[in-house]
Amino acid sequence: MNRSLSITTAILAVSIAVVIHSLSTFEGGPHNGPRPIPQEAVPIWQTSELHWFVRFFMGYLYGVLGHVATMTICPSVIDRHNPTEVLLAQECMKRGRSAEDLDLAPLERMFDVNDVFIDRPEGESGNPLRVTLLKKQKSPEIANHPNAPLILFMHGGGFTVRAVKKIQSMLIFDELLKLDGDGTMMDSATFAMVEYRLAPEHAYPAATNDCLLALNHLVKEMGLGKGGVHVAGSSAGGTLAMETTLKSLDIVDTFFVDEPVVPFPTTATADDNEEGEWTVDSLSVRRYAYSRMPPVSWLEWSLKAYTGIETVTVSGEEDNLTLGTMTTNVDITGGAMTASEWIQKRNNDIDSTTSLLPSMIPLPRLILVTAMGDPLRDGGLAFKEVYAEALRKEKELLEQNDSKIAKAKGQRADGLPISKAKHFETYSGHVGFYLFEPASFSIIMKEWYDEMYDVWQSRSRKR
């Protein structure tokens, strides 16, 4: 009996040692690389700001369920005119892109589902753009309810994977429908999912162009969104939501940005960095360098794939770079990280059919989400500051051009609301709040719903 107990104890000790070793190594085995890890990095199991279950699931179990880190060995640049090269690269990325296979949300059982295919402009490569439209089951025809809102959603996945777009869409739209109660606003609302082109097959700005194409087609060709136009995106989709909104200020009323991929300029002159370089390097990237959701090595590979940078294998040049410090010369936010760009676009992109002066058009209202435990957290916080500065500049313009601002009521004398920004911090790692923080998710959705409702009421009064 003593011998059996000794053997059992030895096996348990070895098992514990293996677990401890596994939990304290970067990415836990098959995706370990030679690159130095930031000194500030803390193993996920030691991140006290996260609940223990979140640490286990987001830090380790996700590495088993999601295989995006396997894509880092694949080419980051593809000649799409070479079919053999494309097929070989796609075969290499197949395991990483298998995350889409886990996206099993029963959309057809919960909503009316319809696909729209939009022809691309001449010169744009790829098949017609697919946009999936969700509506409340048995909802009234749009023709009978012309004041219905439109929600345009861009999924995440590092611009290279279609990650849980159905699950997130189901959760968001279902929650908004529940909040609507008697169906006053959302009864005939449309929730549109954009299946934008992925990198490395299609580099920046292909994804942005697809989102803009979808938005303009749905609003200007199909007549959707008369009760308000709302843009949303998660992770890489949050970045696309930022740029899509910036370039559509005459259309968009609110935008929901969830944990976006936001590179930082490598110089101090952020307002004049079009010719400079950009990197995801930040304090949060360094602290959460052991993250598997998302893996920092994959974040960098995705940035290379999206901006058309080949992996450097000669002389091991990349092997000497500290993880998270790789740079690109492309601003994938399209100027959204520059406050003055929002003001310039606001003044220049006003629809020519409006009777309002540019000084009377408010910037869209922002709902921003960041997360503890997320390597991308600092990027989201940086965007919060950029947009706050844009709102300050907007306020100065409004006060200079219109003495009728009804400050006490939070709106203008003509009924147009003064634009606002709301920020929410979650505590379950990257996009974890959808599953692990139902109360936070409901609060965030309620805030966004209230913003939508304000827009909808304003539109209704004008009819």
Coordinates of C-alpha atoms in Angstrom, one line a residue:
M1 CA 0.0 0.0 0.0
N2 CA 2.9 2.3 0.9
R3 CA 4.5 1.6 -2.5
S4 CA 1.2 2.4 -4.3
L5 CA 0.9 5.7 -2.3
S6 CA 4.5 6.6 -3.2
I7 CA 4.0 5.9 -6.9
T8 CA 0.7 8.0 -6.8
T9 CA 2.5 10.8 -5.0
A10 CA 5.4 10.7 -7.5
I11 CA 3.0 10.8 -10.5
L12 CA 1.1 13.7 -8.9
A13 CA 4.3 15.6 -8.2
V14 CA 5.5 15.1 -11.8
S15 CA 2.1 16.2 -13.1
I16 CA 2.1 19.3 -11.0
A17 CA 5.6 20.1 -12.2
V18 CA 4.6 19.7 -15.9
V19 CA 1.5 21.9 -15.4
I20 CA 3.6 24.6 -13.7
H21 CA 6.2 24.5 -16.4
S22 CA 3.5 24.6 -19.1
L23 CA 1.7 27.6 -17.5
S24 CA 5.0 29.5 -17.2
T25 CA 6.1 29.1 -20.8
F26 CA 5.2 31.3 -23.7
E27 CA 2.3 29.9 -25.6
G28 CA 2.7 26.5 -24.0
G29 CA 4.8 24.5 -26.4
P30 CA 4.3 24.1 -30.2
H31 CA 4.3 27.9 -31.0
N32 CA 7.3 28.8 -28.9
G33 CA 9.7 31.0 -30.8
P34 CA 13.2 32.4 -30.4
R35 CA 12.2 36.0 -29.9
P36 CA 12.8 37.7 -26.6
I37 CA 9.7 38.2 -24.4
P38 CA 9.2 41.6 -22.8
Q39 CA 10.6 41.9 -19.3
E40 CA 7.3 43.2 -18.1
A41 CA 5.5 40.0 -19.2
V42 CA 3.5 38.2 -16.5
P43 CA 2.3 34.6 -17.1
I44 CA -1.5 34.5 -17.3
W45 CA -1.8 32.4 -14.2
Q46 CA -0.2 35.2 -12.2
T47 CA -2.4 38.0 -13.5
S48 CA -4.3 38.9 -10.3
E49 CA -6.7 41.3 -12.2
L50 CA -8.4 38.3 -13.8
H51 CA -10.6 35.7 -12.2
W52 CA -8.9 32.3 -12.0
F53 CA -11.4 30.7 -14.4
V54 CA -10.8 33.4 -16.9
R55 CA -7.1 33.0 -16.6
F56 CA -7.4 29.3 -17.3
F57 CA -9.9 29.6 -20.2
M58 CA -8.6 32.7 -21.9
G59 CA -5.0 31.9 -21.1
Y60 CA -4.7 28.2 -21.7
L61 CA -7.8 26.4 -22.8
Y62 CA -8.3 28.8 -25.7
G63 CA -4.9 27.7 -26.9
V64 CA -6.3 24.2 -27.3
L65 CA -9.6 25.4 -28.9
G66 CA -8.3 28.2 -31.1
H67 CA -5.3 27.6 -33.2
V68 CA -4.6 31.1 -34.7
A69 CA -1.0 31.0 -33.4
T70 CA -0.3 28.3 -35.9
M71 CA -0.7 30.8 -38.7
T72 CA 2.5 32.6 -37.7
I73 CA 4.6 30.1 -39.8
C74 CA 2.5 30.9 -42.9
P75 CA 3.5 33.5 -45.5
S76 CA 2.3 37.0 -44.6
V77 CA 2.4 38.1 -48.2
I78 CA 0.7 36.2 -51.1
D79 CA 0.7 36.8 -54.8
R80 CA -3.1 36.3 -55.4
H81 CA -2.4 36.0 -59.1
N82 CA -0.5 32.8 -58.5
P83 CA -3.1 30.1 -57.8
T84 CA -0.6 27.6 -56.5
E85 CA 0.9 30.1 -54.0
V86 CA -2.6 31.1 -52.8
L87 CA -3.6 27.4 -52.3
L88 CA -0.5 26.6 -50.4
A89 CA -0.9 29.6 -48.1
Q90 CA -4.5 28.8 -47.5
E91 CA -3.7 25.2 -46.6
C92 CA -1.1 26.5 -44.2
M93 CA -3.7 28.8 -42.6
K94 CA -6.4 26.2 -42.5
R95 CA -6.0 25.1 -38.9
G96 CA -5.9 28.7 -37.7
R97 CA -9.0 29.6 -39.7
S98 CA -10.8 26.6 -38.3
A99 CA -12.1 28.9 -35.5
E100 CA -14.9 29.7 -37.9
D101 CA -16.0 26.1 -37.6
L102 CA -16.8 26.7 -33.9
D103 CA -19.1 29.6 -34.8
L104 CA -22.3 27.5 -34.6
A105 CA -24.9 30.2 -33.5
P106 CA -28.4 29.2 -34.7
L107 CA -29.1 32.4 -36.5
E108 CA -31.8 30.9 -38.7
R109 CA -33.8 29.7 -35.7
M110 CA -33.7 33.1 -34.0
F111 CA -33.9 35.6 -36.8
D112 CA -35.1 36.1 -40.4
V113 CA -31.8 35.7 -42.4
N114 CA -31.1 37.0 -45.9
D115 CA -27.9 37.4 -47.8
V116 CA -27.2 40.4 -50.1
F117 CA -24.4 40.2 -52.6
I118 CA -22.9 43.5 -53.7
D119 CA -20.8 44.0 -56.9
R120 CA -17.4 45.5 -56.2
P121 CA -16.2 48.6 -58.1
E122 CA -14.2 48.2 -61.2
G123 CA -10.6 47.4 -60.3
E124 CA -11.4 45.7 -57.0
S125 CA -10.5 42.0 -56.8
G126 CA -12.7 39.2 -55.3
N127 CA -16.2 37.9 -55.6
P128 CA -19.2 40.1 -54.9
L129 CA -19.3 41.2 -51.3
R130 CA -21.6 39.1 -49.1
V131 CA -23.6 40.9 -46.4
T132 CA -25.9 38.9 -44.2
L133 CA -29.0 40.7 -42.9
L134 CA -30.7 39.7 -39.7
K135 CA -34.2 40.8 -38.8
K136 CA -36.6 40.0 -36.0
Q137 CA -38.6 37.0 -37.0
K138 CA -41.9 37.9 -38.7
S139 CA -41.0 41.6 -38.5
P140 CA -43.0 44.1 -40.5
E141 CA -41.8 45.0 -44.0
I142 CA -39.4 47.9 -44.1
A143 CA -41.6 49.6 -46.6
N144 CA -44.3 49.9 -43.9
H145 CA -41.9 51.0 -41.3
P146 CA -39.5 53.5 -42.9
N147 CA -38.1 54.7 -39.6
A148 CA -36.2 51.5 -38.8
P149 CA -32.5 51.6 -37.7
L150 CA -29.6 49.8 -39.4
I151 CA -26.7 48.2 -37.4
L152 CA -23.6 47.3 -39.5
F153 CA -21.4 44.8 -37.7
M154 CA -17.8 43.9 -38.6
H155 CA -16.4 40.7 -37.0
G156 CA -13.0 40.3 -35.5
G157 CA -10.1 37.9 -36.3
G158 CA -7.0 40.0 -36.8
F159 CA -8.2 40.8 -40.4
T160 CA -7.1 37.3 -41.2
V161 CA -9.8 35.0 -39.7
R162 CA -13.6 35.1 -39.5
A163 CA -13.9 34.8 -35.7
V164 CA -17.2 34.1 -33.9
K165 CA -19.1 36.6 -36.1
K166 CA -22.3 34.6 -35.8
I167 CA -22.1 34.2 -32.0
Q168 CA -21.3 37.8 -31.3
S169 CA -24.0 39.0 -33.8
M170 CA -26.6 36.7 -32.1
L171 CA -25.7 37.9 -28.7
I172 CA -25.7 41.6 -29.6
F173 CA -28.9 41.6 -31.7
D174 CA -30.8 39.4 -29.4
E175 CA -30.0 41.6 -26.4
L176 CA -31.0 44.8 -28.3
L177 CA -34.3 43.1 -29.2
K178 CA -34.9 42.2 -25.6
L179 CA -34.1 45.7 -24.5
D180 CA -36.7 47.0 -27.0
G181 CA -39.5 45.3 -25.1
D182 CA -42.6 46.1 -27.1
G183 CA -40.7 46.4 -30.3
T184 CA -41.1 50.2 -30.6
M185 CA -37.8 50.8 -32.3
M186 CA -36.2 47.4 -33.2
D187 CA -39.3 45.7 -34.6
S188 CA -38.1 46.2 -38.2
A189 CA -34.4 47.0 -37.5
T190 CA -31.8 45.4 -39.7
F191 CA -28.5 43.9 -38.3
A192 CA -26.0 43.5 -41.1
M193 CA -22.9 41.3 -40.9
V194 CA -20.1 42.2 -43.4
E195 CA -18.0 39.4 -44.8
Y196 CA -15.1 41.6 -45.7
R197 CA -12.0 40.3 -47.6
L198 CA -9.3 38.8 -45.4
A199 CA -5.5 39.2 -45.4
P200 CA -3.0 38.1 -46.5
E201 CA -5.0 37.4 -49.7
H202 CA -6.2 41.0 -49.6
A203 CA -4.1 43.6 -47.8
Y204 CA -5.2 47.0 -46.4
P205 CA -7.4 48.8 -47.3
A206 CA -9.5 46.0 -48.9
A207 CA -11.4 45.2 -45.6
T208 CA -12.2 48.9 -45.1
N209 CA -13.3 49.3 -48.7
D210 CA -15.7 46.4 -48.2
C211 CA -17.2 47.9 -45.1
L212 CA -17.7 51.3 -46.7
L213 CA -19.2 49.6 -49.8
A214 CA -21.6 47.7 -47.6
L215 CA -22.6 50.7 -45.6
N216 CA -23.2 52.9 -48.7
H217 CA -25.1 50.2 -50.5
L218 CA -27.4 49.4 -47.6
V219 CA -28.1 53.1 -46.9
K220 CA -28.1 54.7 -50.3
E221 CA -29.2 51.9 -52.6
M222 CA -31.5 49.9 -50.3
G223 CA -32.8 52.8 -48.2
L224 CA -32.0 51.2 -44.8
G225 CA -31.2 53.1 -41.7
K226 CA -33.8 55.9 -41.9
G227 CA -34.3 55.4 -38.1
G228 CA -30.6 55.7 -37.4
V229 CA -27.3 54.2 -38.7
H230 CA -25.1 52.4 -36.2
V231 CA -21.7 50.9 -36.9
A232 CA -20.2 48.2 -34.6
G233 CA -17.1 46.0 -34.6
S234 CA -15.1 43.8 -32.3
S235 CA -11.3 43.4 -32.1
A236 CA -10.1 43.9 -35.7
G237 CA -13.7 44.7 -36.5
G238 CA -13.5 47.5 -34.0
T239 CA -10.7 49.0 -35.9
L240 CA -12.8 48.8 -39.1
A241 CA -15.7 50.4 -37.3
M242 CA -13.4 53.3 -36.4
E243 CA -12.3 54.0 -39.9
T244 CA -15.6 53.3 -41.5
T245 CA -17.2 55.8 -39.2
L246 CA -14.5 58.4 -39.8
K247 CA -15.1 58.1 -43.5
S248 CA -18.9 58.2 -43.2
L249 CA -19.6 61.0 -40.8
D250 CA -22.5 62.1 -42.9
I251 CA -24.2 58.7 -42.4
V252 CA -23.3 57.3 -39.0
D253 CA -25.1 58.2 -35.8
T254 CA -23.4 56.0 -33.2
F255 CA -20.5 53.6 -33.3
F256 CA -19.7 50.7 -30.9
V257 CA -15.9 49.9 -30.8
D258 CA -15.1 46.8 -28.8
E259 CA -11.4 46.1 -28.0
P260 CA -9.9 47.4 -31.3
V261 CA -6.5 46.6 -32.8
V262 CA -4.9 50.0 -32.5
P263 CA -1.2 50.4 -33.5
F264 CA 0.8 53.3 -32.0
P265 CA 3.0 55.7 -34.0
T266 CA 6.7 55.0 -33.2
T267 CA 7.4 58.7 -33.0
A268 CA 6.1 61.4 -30.7
T269 CA 4.4 63.3 -33.6
A270 CA 1.2 61.3 -33.7
D271 CA -0.6 64.1 -35.5
D272 CA 1.8 64.0 -38.4
N273 CA 2.7 60.3 -38.8
E274 CA 1.5 59.4 -42.3
E275 CA 5.0 58.8 -43.4
G276 CA 6.1 57.1 -40.2
E277 CA 5.9 53.7 -38.7
W278 CA 3.3 52.0 -36.5
T279 CA 3.5 49.2 -33.9
V280 CA 1.2 47.4 -31.5
D281 CA 3.9 47.8 -28.8
S282 CA 2.4 49.1 -25.5
L283 CA 2.5 48.5 -21.8
S284 CA -0.5 46.1 -22.1
V285 CA 1.1 44.2 -25.0
R286 CA 4.2 43.7 -22.8
R287 CA 2.3 42.8 -19.6
Y288 CA 0.0 40.3 -21.4
A289 CA 2.7 38.9 -23.8
Y290 CA 1.8 35.4 -22.6
S291 CA -1.8 35.8 -23.8
R292 CA -3.3 33.2 -26.1
M293 CA -6.4 35.3 -26.7
P294 CA -5.0 36.9 -28.8
P295 CA -1.4 35.6 -29.0
V296 CA 0.9 38.6 -29.5
S297 CA 3.0 36.7 -32.1
W298 CA -0.2 36.2 -34.1
L299 CA -1.2 39.9 -33.7
E300 CA 2.1 40.9 -35.2
W301 CA 1.8 38.3 -38.0
S302 CA -1.7 39.6 -38.7
L303 CA -0.4 43.2 -38.8
K304 CA 2.2 42.1 -41.4
A305 CA -0.3 40.2 -43.4
Y306 CA -2.8 43.1 -43.4
T307 CA -0.2 45.7 -44.4
G308 CA 1.7 43.6 -46.9
I309 CA 5.0 43.0 -45.0
E310 CA 6.9 39.8 -45.7
T311 CA 8.4 37.8 -42.8
V312 CA 12.1 38.4 -42.7
T313 CA 14.0 35.1 -42.4
V314 CA 17.4 36.1 -43.6
S315 CA 20.0 36.2 -40.8
G316 CA 17.3 35.7 -38.3
E317 CA 16.6 39.5 -38.2
E318 CA 13.1 39.1 -36.7
D319 CA 14.4 36.6 -34.1
N320 CA 16.2 39.4 -32.3
L321 CA 13.1 41.7 -32.0
T322 CA 11.4 41.7 -28.6
L323 CA 7.9 40.3 -29.0
G324 CA 5.4 43.0 -29.8
T325 CA 7.8 45.6 -31.2
M326 CA 7.5 44.8 -34.9
T327 CA 6.6 47.8 -37.0
T328 CA 4.7 48.6 -40.2
N329 CA 4.6 51.8 -42.3
V330 CA 0.8 51.6 -42.8
D331 CA -1.8 53.3 -40.5
I332 CA -4.5 50.6 -40.5
T333 CA -6.9 53.0 -38.7
G334 CA -7.0 55.3 -41.7
G335 CA -6.4 58.4 -39.6
A336 CA -8.9 57.5 -36.9
M337 CA -6.1 57.9 -34.3
T338 CA -5.7 61.6 -35.1
A339 CA -8.2 64.0 -33.5
S340 CA -7.8 66.7 -36.1
E341 CA -8.8 64.1 -38.8
W342 CA -12.2 63.7 -37.2
I343 CA -12.8 67.4 -37.3
Q344 CA -11.6 67.8 -40.8
K345 CA -13.7 64.9 -42.0
R346 CA -16.7 66.2 -40.1
N347 CA -16.4 69.6 -41.9
N348 CA -15.7 68.1 -45.3
D349 CA -17.9 65.0 -45.5
I350 CA -21.3 66.6 -44.8
D351 CA -23.9 65.2 -47.2
S352 CA -24.6 67.8 -49.9
T353 CA -28.4 67.3 -49.5
T354 CA -28.5 68.5 -45.9
S355 CA -29.8 71.9 -45.0
L356 CA -27.6 72.1 -41.9
L357 CA -24.3 73.9 -41.8
P358 CA -21.2 71.8 -41.0
S359 CA -20.9 73.4 -37.6
M360 CA -24.4 71.9 -36.8
I361 CA -23.5 68.3 -37.6
P362 CA -22.4 66.5 -34.4
L363 CA -19.7 63.8 -34.4
P364 CA -21.2 60.3 -33.8
R365 CA -21.7 59.1 -30.3
L366 CA -19.2 56.4 -29.2
I367 CA -19.5 53.4 -27.0
L368 CA -16.0 52.0 -26.3
V369 CA -15.0 48.8 -24.6
T370 CA -11.6 47.8 -23.3
A371 CA -10.6 44.8 -21.1
M372 CA -8.1 44.0 -18.4
G373 CA -6.0 41.0 -19.5
D374 CA -6.2 42.1 -23.1
P375 CA -2.9 42.9 -24.9
L376 CA -4.9 45.5 -27.0
R377 CA -6.2 47.4 -24.0
D378 CA -3.8 50.3 -24.3
G379 CA -4.7 50.8 -27.9
G380 CA -8.4 51.2 -27.0
L381 CA -7.5 53.6 -24.2
A382 CA -5.5 55.7 -26.6
F383 CA -8.5 55.9 -29.0
K384 CA -10.6 57.1 -26.0
E385 CA -8.2 60.0 -25.6
V386 CA -8.1 60.8 -29.3
Y387 CA -11.9 60.9 -29.6
A388 CA -12.2 62.9 -26.4
E389 CA -9.8 65.5 -28.0
A390 CA -11.9 65.5 -31.2
L391 CA -15.1 66.1 -29.1
R392 CA -13.3 69.0 -27.3
K393 CA -12.4 70.6 -30.6
E394 CA -16.0 70.0 -31.9
K395 CA -17.3 71.8 -28.8
E396 CA -15.1 74.8 -29.5
L397 CA -16.5 74.9 -33.1
L398 CA -20.1 74.7 -31.9
E399 CA -19.6 77.4 -29.3
Q400 CA -18.0 79.7 -31.9
N401 CA -20.7 79.1 -34.5
D402 CA -23.9 78.7 -32.6
S403 CA -24.9 80.6 -29.5
K404 CA -28.1 78.5 -29.2
I405 CA -26.6 75.4 -27.7
A406 CA -28.9 74.0 -25.1
K407 CA -26.1 72.9 -22.7
A408 CA -28.4 72.1 -19.8
K409 CA -30.4 69.6 -21.8
G410 CA -27.4 68.0 -23.4
Q411 CA -28.7 68.8 -26.9
R412 CA -28.7 71.7 -29.3
A413 CA -31.6 74.1 -29.6
D414 CA -32.5 72.6 -33.0
G415 CA -32.9 69.1 -31.4
L416 CA -29.6 67.6 -32.5
P417 CA -27.8 66.0 -29.6
I418 CA -24.3 67.1 -28.6
S419 CA -22.1 64.1 -29.3
K420 CA -20.9 62.0 -26.4
A421 CA -18.5 59.2 -25.7
K422 CA -18.8 56.4 -23.1
H423 CA -16.1 54.0 -22.0
F424 CA -16.5 50.6 -20.3
E425 CA -13.7 48.5 -18.8
T426 CA -14.3 44.8 -18.5
Y427 CA -12.3 42.2 -16.6
S428 CA -12.3 38.9 -18.6
G429 CA -9.6 39.4 -21.2
H430 CA -10.1 40.0 -24.9
V431 CA -13.8 39.8 -25.8
G432 CA -14.3 37.6 -22.7
F433 CA -17.1 39.8 -21.3
Y434 CA -19.6 38.3 -23.8
L435 CA -19.4 35.0 -22.0
F436 CA -18.0 35.7 -18.5
E437 CA -19.6 39.1 -17.6
P438 CA -23.3 38.9 -18.5
A439 CA -24.2 41.8 -16.2
S440 CA -21.5 44.0 -17.8
F441 CA -22.7 42.9 -21.3
S442 CA -26.3 43.9 -20.5
I443 CA -25.2 47.3 -19.1
I444 CA -23.1 48.1 -22.2
M445 CA -25.8 47.0 -24.6
K446 CA -28.4 49.1 -22.6
E447 CA -26.2 52.2 -22.9
W448 CA -25.8 51.6 -26.6
Y449 CA -29.6 51.0 -27.0
D450 CA -30.4 54.2 -25.2
E451 CA -28.1 56.1 -27.6
M452 CA -29.9 54.4 -30.6
Y453 CA -33.2 55.3 -29.1
D454 CA -32.3 59.0 -28.8
V455 CA -31.4 59.0 -32.5
W456 CA -34.6 57.1 -33.4
Q457 CA -36.8 59.6 -31.5
S458 CA -35.1 62.5 -33.1
R459 CA -35.7 61.0 -36.6
S460 CA -39.3 60.2 -35.6
R461 CA -40.1 63.8 -34.6
K462 CA -39.0 65.0 -38.0
R463 CA -41.5 62.7 -39.8

